Amino acid sequence: MIEEMLRFNRRFVETKEYEKYKTSKYPDKKIAIVTCMDTRLVELLPAALGIKNGDVKMIKNAGGTITNPFDSTVRSLLVAIYELGVTEVMIIGHTGCGVQGMNANKMLNLMRSRGISDEHINLMMHCGIDLKSWLHGFEDTHAAVEETVDLVRNHPLIPTDVTVKGYIMDSLTGELSAL
């Protein structure tokens, strides 16, 4: 599949299809969106919000949540705010998220079935990484989005003049519901 994508890429560049996507690194709407990596949202979310290439900074991860105040999502938000002029942040969860109900023990068993040894798993734990907490999902999407909004709003490195709001998107219709 990767080779097929690379062939497409060569044609894309040769035919200059990239021209219609040209923009700067600065988001035109001065908004950062933290959302899930769910495949249903790839085209649905921008279409449902009326955004195009160059409008926003889109930060995606599993669940669209922030689990640690110093993780890569927070770092990305700090870059977006201080370096790229973002003044508003949207945290967008969605219905039917795969992280909802995710079980850490099941994930660890899946790792073992793919060849990750107990020695490596135990090494992580001995290094102070609580894999069961880190790999655990959330039970309630609404509560998970609220927690992330609260974390961003009250983060010591996020300026108080940045607006932070949370939403849940319907994964089928794209309808947003504010928290």
mmCIF file of N, CA, C and O in Angstrom, residues 20-23 27-29 45-47 49-58:
data_model
loop_
_atom_site.group_PDB
_atom_site.id
_atom_site.type_symbol
_atom_site.label_atom_id
_atom_site.label_comp_id
_atom_site.label_asym_id
_atom_site.label_seq_id
_atom_site.Cartn_x
_atom_site.Cartn_y
_atom_site.Cartn_z
ATOM 1 N N LYS A 20 -3.110 24.017 -5.611
ATOM 2 C CA LYS A 20 -4.362 24.466 -4.999
ATOM 3 C C LYS A 20 -4.332 24.393 -3.472
ATOM 4 O O LYS A 20 -5.229 24.891 -2.815
ATOM 5 N N TYR A 21 -3.277 23.797 -2.907
ATOM 6 C CA TYR A 21 -3.156 23.672 -1.456
ATOM 7 C C TYR A 21 -2.151 24.647 -0.851
ATOM 8 O O TYR A 21 -1.914 24.628 0.347
ATOM 9 N N LYS A 22 -1.555 25.484 -1.663
ATOM 10 C CA LYS A 22 -0.526 26.399 -1.162
ATOM 11 C C LYS A 22 -1.102 27.352 -0.122
ATOM 12 O O LYS A 22 -2.168 27.934 -0.316
ATOM 13 N N THR A 23 -0.371 27.490 0.967
ATOM 14 C CA THR A 23 -0.747 28.386 2.055
ATOM 15 C C THR A 23 0.497 28.611 2.909
ATOM 16 O O THR A 23 1.549 28.034 2.637
ATOM 17 N N PRO A 27 -2.071 29.773 10.694
ATOM 18 C CA PRO A 27 -3.481 29.452 10.462
ATOM 19 C C PRO A 27 -4.307 30.725 10.238
ATOM 20 O O PRO A 27 -4.326 31.624 11.075
ATOM 21 N N ASP A 28 -4.988 30.781 9.099
ATOM 22 C CA ASP A 28 -5.766 31.971 8.740
ATOM 23 C C ASP A 28 -6.836 32.304 9.771
ATOM 24 O O ASP A 28 -7.127 33.468 10.014
ATOM 25 N N LYS A 29 -7.440 31.292 10.383
ATOM 26 C CA LYS A 29 -8.520 31.530 11.347
ATOM 27 C C LYS A 29 -8.011 31.631 12.789
ATOM 28 O O LYS A 29 -8.790 31.810 13.708
ATOM 29 N N LEU A 45 -14.752 16.201 9.445
ATOM 30 C CA LEU A 45 -14.565 17.337 10.351
ATOM 31 C C LEU A 45 -14.316 18.647 9.590
ATOM 32 O O LEU A 45 -15.030 19.627 9.828
ATOM 33 N N PRO A 46 -13.366 18.704 8.662
ATOM 34 C CA PRO A 46 -13.190 19.956 7.921
ATOM 35 C C PRO A 46 -14.446 20.360 7.137
ATOM 36 O O PRO A 46 -14.812 21.534 7.099
ATOM 37 N N ALA A 47 -15.118 19.375 6.540
ATOM 38 C CA ALA A 47 -16.325 19.694 5.773
ATOM 39 C C ALA A 47 -17.417 20.243 6.684
ATOM 40 O O ALA A 47 -18.095 21.224 6.344
ATOM 41 N N LEU A 49 -17.082 21.807 9.455
ATOM 42 C CA LEU A 49 -16.721 23.105 10.035
ATOM 43 C C LEU A 49 -16.444 24.167 8.971
ATOM 44 O O LEU A 49 -16.164 25.320 9.301
ATOM 45 N N GLY A 50 -16.455 23.775 7.720
ATOM 46 C CA GLY A 50 -16.205 24.732 6.644
ATOM 47 C C GLY A 50 -14.778 25.241 6.618
ATOM 48 O O GLY A 50 -14.527 26.388 6.266
ATOM 49 N N ILE A 51 -13.837 24.379 6.968
ATOM 50 C CA ILE A 51 -12.436 24.787 6.969
ATOM 51 C C ILE A 51 -11.704 24.135 5.807
ATOM 52 O O ILE A 51 -12.049 23.044 5.362
ATOM 53 N N LYS A 52 -10.683 24.838 5.350
ATOM 54 C CA LYS A 52 -9.879 24.341 4.242
ATOM 55 C C LYS A 52 -8.404 24.401 4.626
ATOM 56 O O LYS A 52 -8.048 24.913 5.685
ATOM 57 N N ASN A 53 -7.577 23.899 3.754
ATOM 58 C CA ASN A 53 -6.144 23.905 3.978
ATOM 59 C C ASN A 53 -5.682 25.325 4.312
ATOM 60 O O ASN A 53 -6.004 26.272 3.604
ATOM 61 N N GLY A 54 -4.938 25.471 5.399
ATOM 62 C CA GLY A 54 -4.421 26.773 5.796
ATOM 63 C C GLY A 54 -5.255 27.499 6.832
ATOM 64 O O GLY A 54 -4.811 28.495 7.400
ATOM 65 N N ASP A 55 -6.463 27.020 7.110
ATOM 66 C CA ASP A 55 -7.344 27.723 8.048
ATOM 67 C C ASP A 55 -6.983 27.509 9.515
ATOM 68 O O ASP A 55 -7.069 28.431 10.321
ATOM 69 N N VAL A 56 -6.635 26.268 9.885
ATOM 70 C CA VAL A 56 -6.448 25.927 11.300
ATOM 71 C C VAL A 56 -5.218 25.046 11.489
ATOM 72 O O VAL A 56 -4.707 24.455 10.537
ATOM 73 N N LYS A 57 -4.778 24.941 12.725
ATOM 74 C CA LYS A 57 -3.783 23.944 13.108
ATOM 75 C C LYS A 57 -4.567 22.757 13.663
ATOM 76 O O LYS A 57 -5.340 22.896 14.599
ATOM 77 N N MET A 58 -4.414 21.596 13.032
ATOM 78 C CA MET A 58 -5.136 20.395 13.424
ATOM 79 C C MET A 58 -4.169 19.465 14.144
ATOM 80 O O MET A 58 -3.165 19.043 13.570
#
